[in-house]
Tab-separated table of N, CA and C in Angstrom:
chain	number	residue	atom	x	y	z
A	1	MET	N	-14.253	7.806	-12.839
A	1	MET	CA	-14.066	9.724	-13.119
A	1	MET	C	-12.866	10.323	-12.873
A	2	LEU	N	-12.136	9.586	-13.917
A	2	LEU	CA	-10.580	10.521	-14.520
A	2	LEU	C	-10.081	9.981	-15.614
A	3	PRO	N	-11.047	9.633	-16.195
A	3	PRO	CA	-10.818	9.397	-18.180
A	3	PRO	C	-9.980	9.397	-18.852
A	4	GLU	N	-9.027	10.275	-18.549
A	4	GLU	CA	-7.689	11.038	-19.600
A	4	GLU	C	-6.787	10.512	-19.036
A	5	ILE	N	-6.954	9.379	-18.114
A	5	ILE	CA	-5.853	9.588	-16.860
A	5	ILE	C	-4.866	7.507	-17.010
A	6	PHE	N	-6.353	7.079	-18.164
A	6	PHE	CA	-6.147	5.515	-18.508
A	6	PHE	C	-5.714	5.566	-19.207
A	7	SER	N	-5.231	4.672	-20.074
A	7	SER	CA	-4.315	4.551	-21.364
A	7	SER	C	-4.833	2.308	-21.014
A	8	GLU	N	-5.942	1.616	-22.242
A	8	GLU	CA	-5.376	0.786	-22.247
A	8	GLU	C	-6.072	-0.516	-21.081
A	9	GLN	N	-6.762	0.479	-20.095
A	9	GLN	CA	-7.549	0.088	-18.692
A	9	GLN	C	-6.830	-0.240	-18.196
A	10	GLN	N	-5.754	0.688	-17.808
A	10	GLN	CA	-4.363	0.488	-16.952
A	10	GLN	C	-4.366	3.143	-16.780
A	11	ILE	N	-3.816	2.610	-15.019
A	11	ILE	CA	-3.883	3.491	-15.203
A	11	ILE	C	-2.256	4.716	-15.797
A	12	ASP	N	-2.650	5.602	-16.257
A	12	ASP	CA	-0.964	6.111	-17.270
A	12	ASP	C	-0.294	7.285	-16.491
A	13	PHE	N	0.808	6.207	-15.343
A	13	PHE	CA	1.247	7.200	-14.322
A	13	PHE	C	1.688	8.971	-14.908
A	14	GLU	N	2.290	8.495	-15.720
A	14	GLU	CA	2.534	10.090	-16.298
A	14	GLU	C	2.025	10.725	-16.908
A	15	LYS	N	0.184	10.764	-17.134
A	15	LYS	CA	-1.006	11.079	-17.526
A	15	LYS	C	-1.489	11.768	-16.190
A	16	PHE	N	-1.666	11.182	-14.769
A	16	PHE	CA	-1.709	11.468	-13.475
A	16	PHE	C	-0.584	12.633	-12.912
A	17	ARG	N	0.647	12.083	-13.434
A	17	ARG	CA	1.181	12.903	-12.735
A	17	ARG	C	1.013	14.670	-13.844
A	18	GLN	N	1.056	14.680	-14.358
A	18	GLN	CA	0.648	15.505	-15.441
A	18	GLN	C	-0.147	17.048	-15.458
A	19	LEU	N	-0.915	15.623	-14.890
A	19	LEU	CA	-2.799	16.390	-14.207
A	19	LEU	C	-1.974	17.342	-12.241
A	20	PHE	N	-1.837	16.155	-12.038
A	20	PHE	CA	-1.647	16.817	-10.777
A	20	PHE	C	-0.392	17.318	-10.701
A	21	ALA	N	0.397	17.652	-11.060
A	21	ALA	CA	1.833	18.020	-10.170
A	21	ALA	C	1.489	18.833	-9.445
A	22	ASN	N	0.899	19.702	-9.290
A	22	ASN	CA	0.564	20.991	-8.348
A	22	ASN	C	0.132	20.783	-6.516
A	23	GLU	N	-0.258	19.220	-6.813
A	23	GLU	CA	-1.399	18.444	-6.231
A	23	GLU	C	-0.173	17.222	-4.920
A	24	ILE	N	0.869	17.078	-6.312
A	24	ILE	CA	1.868	15.877	-5.961
A	24	ILE	C	2.876	16.649	-4.466
A	25	ALA	N	3.374	15.910	-3.377
A	25	ALA	CA	4.017	15.747	-2.713
A	25	ALA	C	5.447	15.679	-2.953
A	26	THR	N	5.991	16.438	-3.714
A	26	THR	CA	7.335	15.973	-3.530
A	26	THR	C	8.883	15.966	-1.757
A	27	HIS	N	7.758	16.732	-0.954
A	27	HIS	CA	8.879	17.101	-0.207
A	27	HIS	C	9.615	15.903	0.475
A	28	PRO	N	10.449	15.099	0.731
A	28	PRO	CA	11.266	14.110	1.354
A	28	PRO	C	10.791	13.785	2.972
A	29	ASP	N	9.704	14.597	3.502
A	29	ASP	CA	8.954	14.650	4.193
A	29	ASP	C	7.363	14.271	4.850
A	30	ARG	N	6.878	13.689	4.048
A	30	ARG	CA	5.215	13.142	3.493
A	30	ARG	C	5.248	12.192	4.387
A	31	TYR	N	4.157	11.894	4.890
A	31	TYR	CA	3.103	10.846	5.527
A	31	TYR	C	4.115	9.781	5.613
A	32	THR	N	3.775	8.751	6.214
A	32	THR	CA	4.306	7.246	5.999
A	32	THR	C	3.805	6.376	6.989
A	33	LEU	N	3.917	5.015	7.049
A	33	LEU	CA	3.309	4.150	8.240
A	33	LEU	C	4.766	3.490	8.813
A	34	ASN	N	4.952	3.967	9.515
A	34	ASN	CA	5.956	2.708	10.389
A	34	ASN	C	5.714	2.282	11.918
A	35	TRP	N	5.935	0.755	11.819
A	35	TRP	CA	6.092	0.478	13.341
A	35	TRP	C	7.864	-0.827	13.582
A	36	ALA	N	7.736	-0.731	14.257
A	36	ALA	CA	8.395	-2.129	14.836
A	36	ALA	C	7.875	-2.703	14.627
A	37	GLY	N	9.311	-3.155	13.633
A	37	GLY	CA	9.807	-4.332	13.369
A	37	GLY	C	9.401	-4.634	11.835
A	38	LYS	N	9.060	-2.758	10.793
A	38	LYS	CA	8.324	-3.156	9.659
A	38	LYS	C	9.503	-3.626	8.859
A	39	SER	N	11.013	-3.703	8.811
A	39	SER	CA	11.540	-4.014	7.669
A	39	SER	C	11.942	-5.344	7.565
A	40	GLU	N	11.382	-6.238	9.247
A	40	GLU	CA	11.089	-7.499	9.195
A	40	GLU	C	10.021	-8.522	8.531
A	41	ALA	N	9.403	-7.512	8.958
A	41	ALA	CA	7.878	-8.077	7.929
A	41	ALA	C	8.526	-7.899	6.547
A	42	TYR	N	8.718	-7.329	6.097
A	42	TYR	CA	8.952	-7.414	4.745
A	42	TYR	C	9.672	-8.103	4.637
A	43	GLN	N	11.109	-8.709	4.906
A	43	GLN	CA	11.494	-9.848	4.517
A	43	GLN	C	11.128	-11.087	4.840
A	44	VAL	N	10.278	-11.223	5.389
A	44	VAL	CA	9.183	-12.469	6.043
A	44	VAL	C	8.340	-12.756	4.625
A	45	LEU	N	7.519	-11.531	4.140
A	45	LEU	CA	6.692	-11.969	3.059
A	45	LEU	C	7.494	-11.784	1.906
A	46	GLN	N	8.949	-11.022	1.869
A	46	GLN	CA	10.012	-11.946	0.628
A	46	GLN	C	10.441	-13.723	0.459
A	47	THR	N	9.740	-14.358	1.388
A	47	THR	CA	11.020	-15.570	1.399
A	47	THR	C	10.088	-16.313	0.717
A	48	SER	N	10.538	-17.016	0.301
A	48	SER	CA	9.125	-18.756	-0.743
A	48	SER	C	8.585	-18.954	0.095
A	49	THR	N	7.629	-19.859	-0.495
A	49	THR	CA	6.840	-20.704	0.187
A	49	THR	C	6.914	-21.955	-0.560
A	50	GLN	N	6.373	-22.989	0.040
A	50	GLN	CA	6.551	-24.672	-0.298
A	50	GLN	C	4.433	-24.995	-0.848
A	51	GLN	N	3.769	-23.821	-0.680
A	51	GLN	CA	2.065	-24.188	-0.871
A	51	GLN	C	2.239	-24.121	-1.926
A	52	THR	N	0.725	-24.343	-1.836
A	52	THR	CA	-0.199	-24.794	-3.769
A	52	THR	C	-1.896	-23.899	-2.858
A	53	LEU	N	-1.710	-23.402	-4.195
A	53	LEU	CA	-3.797	-23.610	-3.425
A	53	LEU	C	-4.581	-24.052	-4.736
A	54	THR	N	-4.932	-25.125	-4.070
A	54	THR	CA	-6.027	-26.209	-4.740
A	54	THR	C	-7.508	-26.125	-4.273
A	55	PRO	N	-8.158	-25.979	-5.829
A	55	PRO	CA	-9.582	-25.936	-5.544
A	55	PRO	C	-10.672	-26.592	-4.897
A	56	CYS	N	-11.480	-26.682	-4.445
A	56	CYS	CA	-12.168	-27.702	-3.755
A	56	CYS	C	-13.439	-27.323	-4.656
A	57	GLU	N	-13.345	-27.770	-5.784
A	57	GLU	CA	-14.967	-27.794	-6.690
A	57	GLU	C	-15.930	-28.558	-6.708
A	58	ALA	N	-15.899	-29.534	-5.971
A	58	ALA	CA	-17.479	-30.066	-5.066
A	58	ALA	C	-17.821	-29.457	-4.167
A	59	GLU	N	-17.206	-28.399	-2.823
A	59	GLU	CA	-17.732	-27.017	-2.249
A	59	GLU	C	-17.985	-26.289	-3.229
A	60	SER	N	-17.392	-25.624	-4.126
A	60	SER	CA	-17.952	-24.678	-5.157
A	60	SER	C	-19.106	-24.185	-5.588
A	61	VAL	N	-19.454	-23.627	-6.180
A	61	VAL	CA	-21.384	-23.504	-6.662
A	61	VAL	C	-20.488	-22.779	-7.531
A	62	ASP	N	-21.113	-23.233	-9.077
A	62	ASP	CA	-21.083	-22.938	-10.731
A	62	ASP	C	-19.336	-22.600	-10.429
A	63	PHE	N	-18.316	-23.660	-9.687
A	63	PHE	CA	-16.957	-23.346	-10.070
A	63	PHE	C	-16.618	-22.777	-11.255
A	64	ALA	N	-17.074	-23.742	-12.515
A	64	ALA	CA	-16.935	-23.416	-13.767
A	64	ALA	C	-16.915	-21.865	-14.872
A	65	GLN	N	-17.970	-21.046	-14.086
A	65	GLN	CA	-18.781	-20.204	-14.129
A	65	GLN	C	-17.675	-19.169	-13.270
A	66	SER	N	-17.996	-19.032	-12.432
A	66	SER	CA	-17.402	-17.965	-11.370
A	66	SER	C	-16.006	-17.152	-11.416
A	67	GLN	N	-16.683	-15.684	-11.236
A	67	GLN	CA	-14.697	-14.815	-11.386
A	67	GLN	C	-14.939	-14.803	-9.926
A	68	ASN	N	-15.344	-15.469	-9.095
A	68	ASN	CA	-14.881	-15.360	-7.575
A	68	ASN	C	-13.966	-16.431	-7.049
A	69	VAL	N	-13.034	-15.903	-5.954
A	69	VAL	CA	-12.993	-17.662	-5.577
A	69	VAL	C	-12.262	-17.134	-4.259
A	70	PHE	N	-13.327	-18.255	-3.491
A	70	PHE	CA	-13.241	-17.626	-1.506
A	70	PHE	C	-11.685	-18.850	-0.971
A	71	ILE	N	-11.022	-18.278	-0.777
A	71	ILE	CA	-9.369	-18.606	-0.373
A	71	ILE	C	-9.445	-18.630	1.139
A	72	GLU	N	-8.759	-20.170	1.911
A	72	GLU	CA	-8.712	-20.435	3.036
A	72	GLU	C	-7.902	-20.612	3.188
A	73	GLY	N	-6.814	-20.058	4.890
A	73	GLY	CA	-5.752	-20.702	4.669
A	73	GLY	C	-4.793	-19.684	5.551
A	74	GLU	N	-3.878	-20.069	5.899
A	74	GLU	CA	-2.881	-19.498	6.458
A	74	GLU	C	-2.134	-17.617	5.650
A	75	ASN	N	-2.724	-16.643	6.205
A	75	ASN	CA	-3.477	-15.087	5.832
A	75	ASN	C	-1.867	-14.860	4.697
A	76	LEU	N	-0.702	-15.127	5.996
A	76	LEU	CA	0.976	-14.975	5.278
A	76	LEU	C	1.294	-16.107	4.195
A	77	GLU	N	0.832	-17.002	4.410
A	77	GLU	CA	0.872	-17.965	3.122
A	77	GLU	C	0.033	-17.876	1.623
A	78	VAL	N	-0.854	-17.690	1.871
A	78	VAL	CA	-1.852	-17.160	0.562
A	78	VAL	C	-1.274	-15.513	0.895
A	79	LEU	N	-0.792	-14.961	1.257
A	79	LEU	CA	-1.061	-13.282	0.999
A	79	LEU	C	0.420	-13.777	-0.396
A	80	LYS	N	1.869	-14.679	-0.022
A	80	LYS	CA	2.532	-14.806	-0.621
A	80	LYS	C	2.863	-15.991	-2.061
A	81	ILE	N	1.006	-16.646	-1.828
A	81	ILE	CA	1.111	-17.462	-3.196
A	81	ILE	C	0.770	-16.577	-4.054
A	82	LEU	N	-0.118	-15.259	-3.434
A	82	LEU	CA	-1.469	-14.347	-4.397
A	82	LEU	C	-0.215	-13.294	-5.423
A	83	GLN	N	0.530	-12.887	-4.691
A	83	GLN	CA	1.510	-11.861	-4.848
A	83	GLN	C	2.889	-12.921	-6.106
A	84	LYS	N	3.082	-13.746	-5.106
A	84	LYS	CA	3.768	-14.659	-7.026
A	84	LYS	C	3.482	-14.288	-8.329
A	85	SER	N	2.140	-15.355	-7.582
A	85	SER	CA	1.837	-16.685	-9.016
A	85	SER	C	0.642	-15.518	-9.394
A	86	TYR	N	-0.462	-14.471	-9.104
A	86	TYR	CA	-1.550	-14.650	-9.191
A	86	TYR	C	-1.110	-12.364	-9.150
A	87	PHE	N	0.149	-12.167	-9.873
A	87	PHE	CA	0.035	-10.502	-9.555
A	87	PHE	C	-0.964	-10.179	-10.534
A	88	ASN	N	-0.911	-8.430	-10.190
A	88	ASN	CA	-2.020	-8.136	-11.132
A	88	ASN	C	-3.964	-8.583	-11.503
A	89	SER	N	-3.791	-10.101	-11.048
A	89	SER	CA	-5.169	-11.011	-11.489
A	89	SER	C	-5.625	-10.167	-9.903
A	90	VAL	N	-5.209	-10.129	-8.319
A	90	VAL	CA	-6.739	-10.252	-7.772
A	90	VAL	C	-6.669	-8.588	-7.506
A	91	LYS	N	-8.677	-8.297	-7.951
A	91	LYS	CA	-9.184	-6.915	-7.454
A	91	LYS	C	-9.208	-6.442	-5.985
A	92	MET	N	-9.310	-7.431	-5.134
A	92	MET	CA	-9.720	-7.296	-3.960
A	92	MET	C	-9.481	-8.552	-2.789
A	93	ILE	N	-9.307	-8.043	-1.264
A	93	ILE	CA	-8.486	-9.425	-0.746
A	93	ILE	C	-9.493	-8.600	0.417
A	94	TYR	N	-10.055	-9.529	0.686
A	94	TYR	CA	-10.852	-9.854	2.388
A	94	TYR	C	-10.205	-10.357	3.454
A	95	ILE	N	-9.686	-10.065	3.991
A	95	ILE	CA	-8.155	-10.282	5.652
A	95	ILE	C	-9.631	-11.306	6.971
A	96	ASP	N	-9.636	-12.222	7.248
A	96	ASP	CA	-10.163	-12.468	8.193
A	96	ASP	C	-9.028	-12.352	9.584
A	97	PRO	N	-9.454	-12.117	10.688
A	97	PRO	CA	-8.953	-11.834	11.745
A	97	PRO	C	-7.092	-13.039	11.496
A	98	PRO	N	-6.431	-12.907	13.081
A	98	PRO	CA	-5.524	-13.695	12.154
A	98	PRO	C	-5.864	-14.879	13.587
A	99	TYR	N	-5.069	-16.093	12.147
A	99	TYR	CA	-5.421	-17.429	12.569
A	99	TYR	C	-4.424	-18.001	13.378
A	100	ASN	N	-4.183	-19.075	14.028
A	100	ASN	CA	-3.196	-20.237	15.231
A	100	ASN	C	-2.964	-18.513	16.009
A	101	THR	N	-3.420	-17.978	16.311
A	101	THR	CA	-3.133	-16.884	17.828
A	101	THR	C	-3.702	-18.086	19.229
A	102	GLY	N	-3.779	-18.694	19.134
A	102	GLY	CA	-4.101	-20.306	20.624
A	102	GLY	C	-5.805	-19.090	20.937
A	103	ASN	N	-6.550	-18.143	20.596
A	103	ASN	CA	-7.347	-18.138	21.136
A	103	ASN	C	-9.152	-18.827	20.649
A	104	ASP	N	-10.539	-18.524	21.613
A	104	ASP	CA	-10.736	-19.213	21.290
A	104	ASP	C	-11.568	-18.991	20.060
A	105	PHE	N	-12.057	-19.444	19.087
A	105	PHE	CA	-12.319	-19.286	18.314
A	105	PHE	C	-13.723	-19.633	17.653
A	106	ILE	N	-14.868	-19.137	16.832
A	106	ILE	CA	-15.569	-20.409	16.546
A	106	ILE	C	-15.522	-20.996	15.707
A	107	TYR	N	-14.487	-20.815	14.973
A	107	TYR	CA	-14.242	-21.581	13.708
A	107	TYR	C	-13.190	-21.872	13.761
A	108	LYS	N	-12.429	-22.617	12.071
A	108	LYS	CA	-11.491	-23.324	12.460
A	108	LYS	C	-10.166	-22.019	12.518
A	109	ASP	N	-9.541	-22.653	13.220
A	109	ASP	CA	-8.278	-21.794	12.952
A	109	ASP	C	-6.943	-22.354	12.890
A	110	ASN	N	-6.156	-23.271	12.980
A	110	ASN	CA	-5.529	-24.636	13.556
A	110	ASN	C	-5.258	-24.577	11.750
A	111	PHE	N	-4.249	-24.222	11.180
A	111	PHE	CA	-3.687	-24.424	9.548
A	111	PHE	C	-2.613	-24.715	10.287
A	112	ALA	N	-1.920	-25.530	9.625
A	112	ALA	CA	-0.629	-26.088	9.653
A	112	ALA	C	0.020	-26.119	8.019
A	113	ASP	N	1.351	-26.512	8.428
A	113	ASP	CA	1.938	-26.918	7.191
A	113	ASP	C	1.599	-28.102	6.280
A	114	SER	N	1.111	-28.045	5.906
A	114	SER	CA	1.611	-29.290	4.989
A	114	SER	C	1.982	-30.312	3.972
C-alpha cells in the first residue's frame, strides 16, 4: 500500500515518520490499553522457560515442504519460546481459548510442565 516506506522488505520507520509527520500524535495523552495486573503480566512474560518445541513429523502432512507450523501447548510457555527463539520469524499467531481452566472442554486442556 505504501511501497515508499519499505526498504529491503522491512518498514523504514524514519520514512514512515516523515510521510505521516502531520498525522502522528505526539501528545502524552494518547490511547493506551491498561488493566489491573498489566505490569505483573509483563514480568511473568519475561521469566525464562525450560520448555522446547518438538516437531511431530509423523502427525504432519508434507512436513519437509510446509512453510506453516501448528503448535500445541500451554499458551504462555509457547509464547515465551517464540519470543526468544523465533523473534521476527513468525507472521501470525492464532491462540485458542485458555487451557488449564478447569472448564469442561471437548479437547485436551490439561497441559503441564514436563
